[in-house]
PDB file of C-alpha atoms in Angstrom:
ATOM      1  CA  UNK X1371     120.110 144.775  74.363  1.00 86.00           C
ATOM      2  CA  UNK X1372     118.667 145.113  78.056  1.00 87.00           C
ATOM      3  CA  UNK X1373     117.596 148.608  76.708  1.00 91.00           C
ATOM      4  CA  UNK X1374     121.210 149.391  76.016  1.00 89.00           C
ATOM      5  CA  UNK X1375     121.823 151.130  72.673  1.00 90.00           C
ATOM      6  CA  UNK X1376     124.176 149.195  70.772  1.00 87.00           C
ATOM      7  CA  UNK X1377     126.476 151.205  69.088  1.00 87.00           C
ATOM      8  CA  UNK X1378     128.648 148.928  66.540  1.00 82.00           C
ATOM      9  CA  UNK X1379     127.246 145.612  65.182  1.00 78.00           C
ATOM     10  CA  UNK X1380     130.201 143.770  66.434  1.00 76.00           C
ATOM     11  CA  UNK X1381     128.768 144.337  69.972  1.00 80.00           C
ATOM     12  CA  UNK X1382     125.554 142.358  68.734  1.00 81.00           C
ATOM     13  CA  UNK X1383     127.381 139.122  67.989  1.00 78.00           C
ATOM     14  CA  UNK X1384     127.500 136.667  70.810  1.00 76.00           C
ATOM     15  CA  UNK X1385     124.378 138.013  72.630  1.00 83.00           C
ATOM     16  CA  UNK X1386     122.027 135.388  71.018  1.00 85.00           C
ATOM     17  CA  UNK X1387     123.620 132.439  69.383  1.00 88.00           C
ATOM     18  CA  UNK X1388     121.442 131.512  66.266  1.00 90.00           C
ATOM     19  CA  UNK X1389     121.922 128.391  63.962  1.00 91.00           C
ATOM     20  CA  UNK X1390     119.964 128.853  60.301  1.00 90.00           C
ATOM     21  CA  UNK X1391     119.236 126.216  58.049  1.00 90.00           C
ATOM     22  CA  UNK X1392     117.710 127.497  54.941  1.00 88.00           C
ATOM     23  CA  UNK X1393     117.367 126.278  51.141  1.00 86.00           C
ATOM     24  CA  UNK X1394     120.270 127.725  50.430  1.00 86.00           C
ATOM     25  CA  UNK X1395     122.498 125.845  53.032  1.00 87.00           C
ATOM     26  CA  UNK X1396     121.478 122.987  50.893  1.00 84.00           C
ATOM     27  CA  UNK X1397     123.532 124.609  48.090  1.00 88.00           C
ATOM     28  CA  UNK X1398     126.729 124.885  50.489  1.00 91.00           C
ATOM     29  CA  UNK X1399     128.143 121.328  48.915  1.00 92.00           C
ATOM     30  CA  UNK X1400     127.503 122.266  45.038  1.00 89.00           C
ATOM     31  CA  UNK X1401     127.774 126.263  44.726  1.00 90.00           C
ATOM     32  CA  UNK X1402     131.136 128.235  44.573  1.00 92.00           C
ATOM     33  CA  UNK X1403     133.560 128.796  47.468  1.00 95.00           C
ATOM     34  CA  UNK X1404     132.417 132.702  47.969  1.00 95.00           C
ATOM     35  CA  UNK X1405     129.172 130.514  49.881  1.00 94.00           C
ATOM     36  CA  UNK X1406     131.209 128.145  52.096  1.00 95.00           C
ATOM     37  CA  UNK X1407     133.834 131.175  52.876  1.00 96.00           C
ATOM     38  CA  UNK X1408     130.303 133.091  53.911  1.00 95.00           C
ATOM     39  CA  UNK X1409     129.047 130.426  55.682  1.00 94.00           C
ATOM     40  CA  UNK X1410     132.394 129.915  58.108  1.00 96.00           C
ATOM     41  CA  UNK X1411     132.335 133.871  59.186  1.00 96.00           C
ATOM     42  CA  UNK X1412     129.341 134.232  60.223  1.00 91.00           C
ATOM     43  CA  UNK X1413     129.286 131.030  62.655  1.00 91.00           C
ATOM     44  CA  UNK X1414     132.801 132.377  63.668  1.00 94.00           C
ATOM     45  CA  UNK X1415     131.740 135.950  63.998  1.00 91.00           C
ATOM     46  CA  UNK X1416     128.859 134.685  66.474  1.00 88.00           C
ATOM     47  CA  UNK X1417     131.744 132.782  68.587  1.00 89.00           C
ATOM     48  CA  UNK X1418     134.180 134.864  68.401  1.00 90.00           C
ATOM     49  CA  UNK X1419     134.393 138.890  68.901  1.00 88.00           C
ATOM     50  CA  UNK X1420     137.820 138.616  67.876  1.00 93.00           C
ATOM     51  CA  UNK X1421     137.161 136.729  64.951  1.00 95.00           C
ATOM     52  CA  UNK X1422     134.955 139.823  63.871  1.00 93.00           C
ATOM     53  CA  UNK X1423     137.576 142.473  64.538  1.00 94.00           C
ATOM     54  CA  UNK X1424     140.144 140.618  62.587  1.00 96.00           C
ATOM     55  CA  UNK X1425     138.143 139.716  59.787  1.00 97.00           C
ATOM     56  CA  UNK X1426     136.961 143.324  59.798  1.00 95.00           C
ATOM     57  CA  UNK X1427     140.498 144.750  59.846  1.00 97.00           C
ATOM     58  CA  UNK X1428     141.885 142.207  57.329  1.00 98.00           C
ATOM     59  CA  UNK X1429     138.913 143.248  54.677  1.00 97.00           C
ATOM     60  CA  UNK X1430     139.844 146.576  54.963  1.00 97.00           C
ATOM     61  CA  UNK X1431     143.625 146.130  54.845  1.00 97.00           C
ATOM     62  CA  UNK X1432     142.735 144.118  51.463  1.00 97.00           C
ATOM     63  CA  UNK X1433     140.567 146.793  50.159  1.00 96.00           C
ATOM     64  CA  UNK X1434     143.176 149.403  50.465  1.00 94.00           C
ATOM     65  CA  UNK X1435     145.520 146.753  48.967  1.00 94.00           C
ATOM     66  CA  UNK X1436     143.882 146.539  45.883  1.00 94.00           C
ATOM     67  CA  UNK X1437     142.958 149.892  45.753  1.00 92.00           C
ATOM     68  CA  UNK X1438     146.917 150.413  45.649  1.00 91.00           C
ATOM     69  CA  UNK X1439     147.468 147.481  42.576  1.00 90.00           C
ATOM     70  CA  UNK X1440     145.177 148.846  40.709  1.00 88.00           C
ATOM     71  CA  UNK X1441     146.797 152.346  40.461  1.00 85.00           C
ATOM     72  CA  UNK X1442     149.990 150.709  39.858  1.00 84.00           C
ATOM     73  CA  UNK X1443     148.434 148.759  37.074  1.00 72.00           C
ATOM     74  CA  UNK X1444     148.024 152.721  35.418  1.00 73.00           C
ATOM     75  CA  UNK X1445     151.291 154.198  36.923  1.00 69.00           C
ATOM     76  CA  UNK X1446     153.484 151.461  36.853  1.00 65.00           C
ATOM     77  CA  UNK X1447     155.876 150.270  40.068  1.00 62.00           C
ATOM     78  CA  UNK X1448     156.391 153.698  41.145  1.00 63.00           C
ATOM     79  CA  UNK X1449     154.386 152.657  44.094  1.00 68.00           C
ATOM     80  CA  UNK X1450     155.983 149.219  44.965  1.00 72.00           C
ATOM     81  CA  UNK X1451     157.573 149.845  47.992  1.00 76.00           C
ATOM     82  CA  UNK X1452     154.224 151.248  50.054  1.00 82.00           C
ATOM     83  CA  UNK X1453     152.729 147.280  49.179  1.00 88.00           C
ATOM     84  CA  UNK X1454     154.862 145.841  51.739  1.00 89.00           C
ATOM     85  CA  UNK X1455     153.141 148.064  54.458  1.00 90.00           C
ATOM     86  CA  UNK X1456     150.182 146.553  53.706  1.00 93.00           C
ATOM     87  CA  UNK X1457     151.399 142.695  53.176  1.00 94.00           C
ATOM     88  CA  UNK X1458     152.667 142.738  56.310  1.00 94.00           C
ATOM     89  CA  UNK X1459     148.959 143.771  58.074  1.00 96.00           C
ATOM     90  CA  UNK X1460     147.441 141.308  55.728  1.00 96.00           C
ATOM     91  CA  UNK X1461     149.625 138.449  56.621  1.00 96.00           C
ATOM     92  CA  UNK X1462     149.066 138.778  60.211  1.00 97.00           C
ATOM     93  CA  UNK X1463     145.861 138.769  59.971  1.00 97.00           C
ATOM     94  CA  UNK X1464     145.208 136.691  57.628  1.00 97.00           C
ATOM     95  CA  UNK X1465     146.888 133.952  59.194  1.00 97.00           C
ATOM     96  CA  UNK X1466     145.546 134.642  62.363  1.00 97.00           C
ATOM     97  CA  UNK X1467     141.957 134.085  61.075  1.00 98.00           C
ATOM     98  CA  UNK X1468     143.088 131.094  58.622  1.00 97.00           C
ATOM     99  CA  UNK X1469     143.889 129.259  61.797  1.00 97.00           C
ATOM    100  CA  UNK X1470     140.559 129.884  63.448  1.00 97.00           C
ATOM    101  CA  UNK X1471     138.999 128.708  60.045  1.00 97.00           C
ATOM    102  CA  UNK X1472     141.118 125.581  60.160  1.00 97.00           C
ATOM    103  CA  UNK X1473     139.990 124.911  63.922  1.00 96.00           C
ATOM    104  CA  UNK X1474     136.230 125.421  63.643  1.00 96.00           C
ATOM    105  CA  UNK X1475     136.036 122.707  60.388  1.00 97.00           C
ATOM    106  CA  UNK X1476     137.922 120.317  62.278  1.00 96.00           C
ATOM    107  CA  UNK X1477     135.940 120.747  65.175  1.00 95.00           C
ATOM    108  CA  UNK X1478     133.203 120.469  62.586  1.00 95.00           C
ATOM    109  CA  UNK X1479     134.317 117.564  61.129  1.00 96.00           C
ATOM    110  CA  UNK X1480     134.476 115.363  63.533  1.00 95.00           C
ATOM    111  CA  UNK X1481     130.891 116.007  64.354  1.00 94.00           C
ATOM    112  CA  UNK X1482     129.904 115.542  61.030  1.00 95.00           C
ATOM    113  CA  UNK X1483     131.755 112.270  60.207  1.00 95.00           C
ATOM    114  CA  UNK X1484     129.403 110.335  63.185  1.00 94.00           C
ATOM    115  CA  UNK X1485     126.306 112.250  62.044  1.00 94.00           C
ATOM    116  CA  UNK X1486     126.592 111.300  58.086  1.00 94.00           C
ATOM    117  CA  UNK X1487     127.517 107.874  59.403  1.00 93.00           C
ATOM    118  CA  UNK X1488     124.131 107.404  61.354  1.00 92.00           C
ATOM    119  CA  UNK X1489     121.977 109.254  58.523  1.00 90.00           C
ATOM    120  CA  UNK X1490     123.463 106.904  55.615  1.00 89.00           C
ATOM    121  CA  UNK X1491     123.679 103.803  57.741  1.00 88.00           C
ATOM    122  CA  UNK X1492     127.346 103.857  57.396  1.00 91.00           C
ATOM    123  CA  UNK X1493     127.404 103.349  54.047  1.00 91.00           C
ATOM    124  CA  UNK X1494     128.738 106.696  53.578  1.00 91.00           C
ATOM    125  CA  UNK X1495     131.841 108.749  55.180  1.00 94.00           C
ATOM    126  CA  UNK X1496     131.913 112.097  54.963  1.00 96.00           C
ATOM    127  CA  UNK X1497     135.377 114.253  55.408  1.00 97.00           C
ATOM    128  CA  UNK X1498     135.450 118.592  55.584  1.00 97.00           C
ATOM    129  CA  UNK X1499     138.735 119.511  54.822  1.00 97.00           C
ATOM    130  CA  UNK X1500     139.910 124.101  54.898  1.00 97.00           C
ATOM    131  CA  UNK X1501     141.526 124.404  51.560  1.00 97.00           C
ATOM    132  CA  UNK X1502     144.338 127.091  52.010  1.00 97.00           C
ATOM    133  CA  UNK X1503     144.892 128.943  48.869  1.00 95.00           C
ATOM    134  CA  UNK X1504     147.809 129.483  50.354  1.00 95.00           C
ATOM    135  CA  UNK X1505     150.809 128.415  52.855  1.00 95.00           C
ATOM    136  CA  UNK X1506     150.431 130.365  56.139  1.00 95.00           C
ATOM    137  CA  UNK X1507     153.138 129.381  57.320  1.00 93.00           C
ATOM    138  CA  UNK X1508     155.208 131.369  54.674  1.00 93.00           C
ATOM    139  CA  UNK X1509     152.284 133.971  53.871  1.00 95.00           C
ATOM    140  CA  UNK X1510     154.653 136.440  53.837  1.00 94.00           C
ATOM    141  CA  UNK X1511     156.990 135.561  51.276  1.00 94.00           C
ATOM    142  CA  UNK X1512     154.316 134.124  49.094  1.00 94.00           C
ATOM    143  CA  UNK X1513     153.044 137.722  49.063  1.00 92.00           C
ATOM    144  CA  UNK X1514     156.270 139.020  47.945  1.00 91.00           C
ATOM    145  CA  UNK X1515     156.424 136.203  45.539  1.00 92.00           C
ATOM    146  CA  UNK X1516     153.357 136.992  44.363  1.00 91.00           C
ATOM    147  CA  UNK X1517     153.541 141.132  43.446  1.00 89.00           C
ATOM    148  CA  UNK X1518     153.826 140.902  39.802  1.00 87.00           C
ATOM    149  CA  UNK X1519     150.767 138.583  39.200  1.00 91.00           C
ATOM    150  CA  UNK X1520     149.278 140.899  41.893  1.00 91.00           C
ATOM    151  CA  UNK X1521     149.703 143.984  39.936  1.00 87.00           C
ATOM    152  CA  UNK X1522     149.120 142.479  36.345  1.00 87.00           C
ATOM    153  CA  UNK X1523     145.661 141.662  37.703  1.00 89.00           C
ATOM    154  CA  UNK X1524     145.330 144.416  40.005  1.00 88.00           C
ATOM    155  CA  UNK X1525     144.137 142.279  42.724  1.00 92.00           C
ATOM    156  CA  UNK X1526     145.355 140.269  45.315  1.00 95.00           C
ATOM    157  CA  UNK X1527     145.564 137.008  44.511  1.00 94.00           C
ATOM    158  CA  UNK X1528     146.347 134.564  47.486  1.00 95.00           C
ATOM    159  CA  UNK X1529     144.914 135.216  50.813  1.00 96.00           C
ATOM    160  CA  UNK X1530     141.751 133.986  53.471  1.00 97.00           C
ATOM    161  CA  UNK X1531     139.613 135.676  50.690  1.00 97.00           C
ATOM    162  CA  UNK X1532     140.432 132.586  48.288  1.00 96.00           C
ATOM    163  CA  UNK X1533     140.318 129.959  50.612  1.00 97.00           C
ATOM    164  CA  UNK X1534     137.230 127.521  50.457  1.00 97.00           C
ATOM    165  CA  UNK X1535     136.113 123.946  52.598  1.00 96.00           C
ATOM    166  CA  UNK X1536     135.604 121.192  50.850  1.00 96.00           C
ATOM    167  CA  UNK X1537     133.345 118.191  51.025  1.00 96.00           C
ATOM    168  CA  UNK X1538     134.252 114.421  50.681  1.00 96.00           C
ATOM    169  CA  UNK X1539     132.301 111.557  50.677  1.00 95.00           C
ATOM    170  CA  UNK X1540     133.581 107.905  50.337  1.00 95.00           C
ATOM    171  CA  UNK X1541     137.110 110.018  49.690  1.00 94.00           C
ATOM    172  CA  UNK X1542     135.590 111.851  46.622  1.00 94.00           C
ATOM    173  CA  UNK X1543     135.040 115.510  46.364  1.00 94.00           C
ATOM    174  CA  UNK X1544     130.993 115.737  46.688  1.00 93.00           C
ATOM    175  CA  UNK X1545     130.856 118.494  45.095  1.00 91.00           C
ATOM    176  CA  UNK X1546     131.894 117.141  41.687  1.00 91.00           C
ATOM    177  CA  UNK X1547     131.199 113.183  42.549  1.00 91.00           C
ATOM    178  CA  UNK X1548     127.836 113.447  44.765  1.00 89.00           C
ATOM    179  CA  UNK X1549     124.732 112.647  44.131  1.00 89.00           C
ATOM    180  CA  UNK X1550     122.084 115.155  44.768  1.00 86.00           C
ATOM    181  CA  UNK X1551     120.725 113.283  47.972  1.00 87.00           C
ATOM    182  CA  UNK X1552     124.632 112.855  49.062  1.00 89.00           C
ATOM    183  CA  UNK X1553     125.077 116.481  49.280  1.00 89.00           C
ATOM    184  CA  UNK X1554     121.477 117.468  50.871  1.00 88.00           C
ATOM    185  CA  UNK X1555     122.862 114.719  53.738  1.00 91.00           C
ATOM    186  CA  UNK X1556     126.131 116.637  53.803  1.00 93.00           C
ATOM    187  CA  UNK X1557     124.741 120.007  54.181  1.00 91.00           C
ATOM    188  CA  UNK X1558     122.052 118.451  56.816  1.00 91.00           C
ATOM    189  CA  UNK X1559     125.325 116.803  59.024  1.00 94.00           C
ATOM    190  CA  UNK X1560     126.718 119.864  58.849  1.00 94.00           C
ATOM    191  CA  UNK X1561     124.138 121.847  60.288  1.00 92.00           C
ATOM    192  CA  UNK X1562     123.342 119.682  63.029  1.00 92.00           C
ATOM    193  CA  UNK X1563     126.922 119.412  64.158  1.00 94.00           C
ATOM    194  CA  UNK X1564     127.040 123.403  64.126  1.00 93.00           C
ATOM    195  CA  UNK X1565     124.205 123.085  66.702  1.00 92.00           C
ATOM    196  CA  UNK X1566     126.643 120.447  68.874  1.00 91.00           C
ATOM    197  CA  UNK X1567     129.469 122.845  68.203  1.00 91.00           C
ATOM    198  CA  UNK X1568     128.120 125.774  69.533  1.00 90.00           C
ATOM    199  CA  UNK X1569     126.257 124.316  72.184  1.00 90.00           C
ATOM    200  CA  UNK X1570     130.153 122.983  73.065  1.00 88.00           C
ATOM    201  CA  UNK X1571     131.399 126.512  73.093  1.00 86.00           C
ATOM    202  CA  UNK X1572     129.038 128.550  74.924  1.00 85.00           C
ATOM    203  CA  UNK X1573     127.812 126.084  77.098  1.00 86.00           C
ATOM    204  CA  UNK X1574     124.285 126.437  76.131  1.00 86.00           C
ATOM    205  CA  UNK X1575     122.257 125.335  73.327  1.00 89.00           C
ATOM    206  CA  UNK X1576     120.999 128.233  70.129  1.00 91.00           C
ATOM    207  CA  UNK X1577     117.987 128.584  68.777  1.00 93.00           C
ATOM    208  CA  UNK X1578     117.599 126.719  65.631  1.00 92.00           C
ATOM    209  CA  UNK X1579     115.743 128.538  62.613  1.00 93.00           C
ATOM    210  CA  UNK X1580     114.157 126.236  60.157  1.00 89.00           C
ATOM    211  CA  UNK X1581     113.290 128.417  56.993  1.00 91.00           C
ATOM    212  CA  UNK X1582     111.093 126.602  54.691  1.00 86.00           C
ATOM    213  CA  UNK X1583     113.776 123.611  54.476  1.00 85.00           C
ATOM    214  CA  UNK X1584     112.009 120.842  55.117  1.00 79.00           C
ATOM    215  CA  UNK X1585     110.144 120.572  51.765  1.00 79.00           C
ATOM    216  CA  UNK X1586     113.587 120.466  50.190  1.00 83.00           C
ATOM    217  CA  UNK X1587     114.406 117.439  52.544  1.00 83.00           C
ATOM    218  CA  UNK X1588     113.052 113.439  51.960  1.00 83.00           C
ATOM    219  CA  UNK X1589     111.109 111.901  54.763  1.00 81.00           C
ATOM    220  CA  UNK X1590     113.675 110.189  56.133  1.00 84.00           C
ATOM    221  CA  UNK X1591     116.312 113.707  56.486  1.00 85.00           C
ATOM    222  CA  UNK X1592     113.256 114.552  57.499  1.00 82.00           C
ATOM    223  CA  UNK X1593     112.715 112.100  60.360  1.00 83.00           C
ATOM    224  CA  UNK X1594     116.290 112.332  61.248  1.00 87.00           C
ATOM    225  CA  UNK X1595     116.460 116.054  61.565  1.00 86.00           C
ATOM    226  CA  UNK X1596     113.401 116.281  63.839  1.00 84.00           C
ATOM    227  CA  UNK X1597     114.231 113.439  65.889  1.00 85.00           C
ATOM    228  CA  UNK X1598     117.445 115.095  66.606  1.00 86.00           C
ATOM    229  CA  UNK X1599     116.507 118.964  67.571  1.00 87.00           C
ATOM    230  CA  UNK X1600     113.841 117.784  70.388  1.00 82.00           C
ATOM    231  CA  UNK X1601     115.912 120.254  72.503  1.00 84.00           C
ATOM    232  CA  UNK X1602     116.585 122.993  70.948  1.00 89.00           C
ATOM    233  CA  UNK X1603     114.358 126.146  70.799  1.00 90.00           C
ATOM    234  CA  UNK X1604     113.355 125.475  67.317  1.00 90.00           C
ATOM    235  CA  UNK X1605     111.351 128.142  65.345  1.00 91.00           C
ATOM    236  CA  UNK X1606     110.123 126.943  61.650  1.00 89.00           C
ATOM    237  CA  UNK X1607     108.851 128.825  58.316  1.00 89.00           C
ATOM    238  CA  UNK X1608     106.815 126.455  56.190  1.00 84.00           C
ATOM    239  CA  UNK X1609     104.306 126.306  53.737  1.00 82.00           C
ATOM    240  CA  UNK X1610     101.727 124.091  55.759  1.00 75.00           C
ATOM    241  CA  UNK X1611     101.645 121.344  58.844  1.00 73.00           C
ATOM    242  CA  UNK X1612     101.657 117.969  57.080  1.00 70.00           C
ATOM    243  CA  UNK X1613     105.027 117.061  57.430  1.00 67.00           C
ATOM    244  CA  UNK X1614     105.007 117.646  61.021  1.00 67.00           C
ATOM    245  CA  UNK X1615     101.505 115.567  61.535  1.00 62.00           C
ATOM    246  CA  UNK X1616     103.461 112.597  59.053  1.00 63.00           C
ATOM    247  CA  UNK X1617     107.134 113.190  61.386  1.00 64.00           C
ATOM    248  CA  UNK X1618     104.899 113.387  64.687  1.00 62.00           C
ATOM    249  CA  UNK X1619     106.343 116.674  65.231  1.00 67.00           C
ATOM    250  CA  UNK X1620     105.424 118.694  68.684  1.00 74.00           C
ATOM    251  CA  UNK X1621     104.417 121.987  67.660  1.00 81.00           C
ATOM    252  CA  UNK X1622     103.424 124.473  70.279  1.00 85.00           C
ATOM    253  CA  UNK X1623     102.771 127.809  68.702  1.00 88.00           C
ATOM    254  CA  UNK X1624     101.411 128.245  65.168  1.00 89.00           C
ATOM    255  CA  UNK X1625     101.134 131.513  63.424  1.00 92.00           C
ATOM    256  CA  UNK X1626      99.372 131.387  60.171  1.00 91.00           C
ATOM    257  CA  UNK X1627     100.443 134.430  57.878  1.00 92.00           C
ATOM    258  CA  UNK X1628      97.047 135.118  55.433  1.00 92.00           C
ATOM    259  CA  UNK X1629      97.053 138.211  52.749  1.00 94.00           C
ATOM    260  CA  UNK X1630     100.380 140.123  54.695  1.00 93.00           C
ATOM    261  CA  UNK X1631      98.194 139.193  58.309  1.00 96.00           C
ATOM    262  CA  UNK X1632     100.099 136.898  60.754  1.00 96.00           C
ATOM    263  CA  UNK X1633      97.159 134.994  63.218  1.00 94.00           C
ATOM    264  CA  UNK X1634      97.905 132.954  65.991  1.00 93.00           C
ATOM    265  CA  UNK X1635      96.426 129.734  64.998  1.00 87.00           C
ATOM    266  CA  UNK X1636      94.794 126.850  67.396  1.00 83.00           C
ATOM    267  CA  UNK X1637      97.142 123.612  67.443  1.00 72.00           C
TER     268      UNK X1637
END
């Protein structure tokens, strides 16, 4: 950065905010958890440096962790009583970063709820709830609670690992109740309030990266996404220009990749 070597990855996070909305965000409503629990880090890791170091530390602690159940599963409790060393680490961390989680969707959420609102014509509300897999308030003694199940399935069982954020629209869970179109608007609210959100928090607006998503999106997501990104630094992968023409789109640089070659093309 500046032609300074960067020597950990954490010190990369924060430099340039980016926002990504790619085919696959439009499976954040329907997929499984492991997605959505993806999906919150890595906005929070760009936000927060301290968010990184704890989520870093925690995944480690819970590697070691189960590294420790699972010889216990072969050598029985002779190695109980070195668990609670590592519960403790886990629960402060782990609630640490379940209340950053917690802040950032309802931060989210309140975005989202006025941007699905305008997209559906009100017709629809939507709601993004953190589901806790657990009570952090009493991590602690859930953990204790928990040791047997732990060590039967040599695995830790409760924990910011196996939380997940739900969707609901008209008060039903989207992912089970939602039509396909309902959770493509979901995903696209949630997006575009992650753009308001960080522009909130670092006092300046990221650059949005558009990969190949507006094929996946009708013309009138379509409409409403463009219509709504006017300024932001926007940079798009697509397949050709129509949909811009049709959404009266300004482009102002078009590279045109041909047989592995990438040429600068004439708007």
């Amino acid at each position: 950065v500046n032609s300074i070597p960067i020597r950990r990855l954490g010190d990369l996070f924060g430099t340039i905010n980016i926002v990504l909305f790619s085919p696959e965000d439009l499976m954040l409503v329907k997929e499984g958890p492991a997605l959505r629990r993806r999906y919150m880090d890595i906005e929070l890791c760009q936000l927060s440096k301290v968010y990184y170091f704890n989520l870093q530390k925690y995944y480690k602690i819970l590697k070691e962790r189960n590294t420790l159940l699972k010889k216990m599963v072969k050598n029985g409790s002779l190695l109980e009583d070195t668990l609670d060393v590592w519960d403790k680490q886990l629960c402060a961390y782990g609630t640490k970063l379940a209340e950053e989680r917690k802040s950032f969707i309802e931060d989210l959420n309140l975005k989202a709820e006025k941007i699905h609102g305008d997209i559906s014509a009100n017709k629809e509300s939507l709601k993004i709830e953190y589901k806790e897999s657990v009570d952090y308030s009493n991590f602690y003694e859930k953990m204790v609670k928990n040791r047997d199940k732990d060590i039967f399935y040599g695995n830790t069982c409760v924990g910011i690992h196996k939380d997940d954020m739900v969707f609901y629209i008209n008060g039903n869970n989207a992912r089970d109740y939602a039509s396909q179109g309902q959770q493509r608007t979901s995903a696209l609210s949630l997006k575009l309030s992650e753009i308001e959100l960080v522009r909130k928090s670092i006092s300046d607006t990221p650059v949005l990266l558009l990969d190949d998503v507006l094929s996946e999106l009708d013309s009138s997501r379509q409409n409403y996404l463009l219509n709504n990104i006017s300024d932001t630094q926007t940079i798009i992968t697509c397949t050709g220009l129509d949909e811009f023409v049709r959404n009266r789109f300004t482009v102002n640089r078009v590279f045109e990749v041909i047989a592995g070659h990438v040429y600068e093309r004439s708007i």
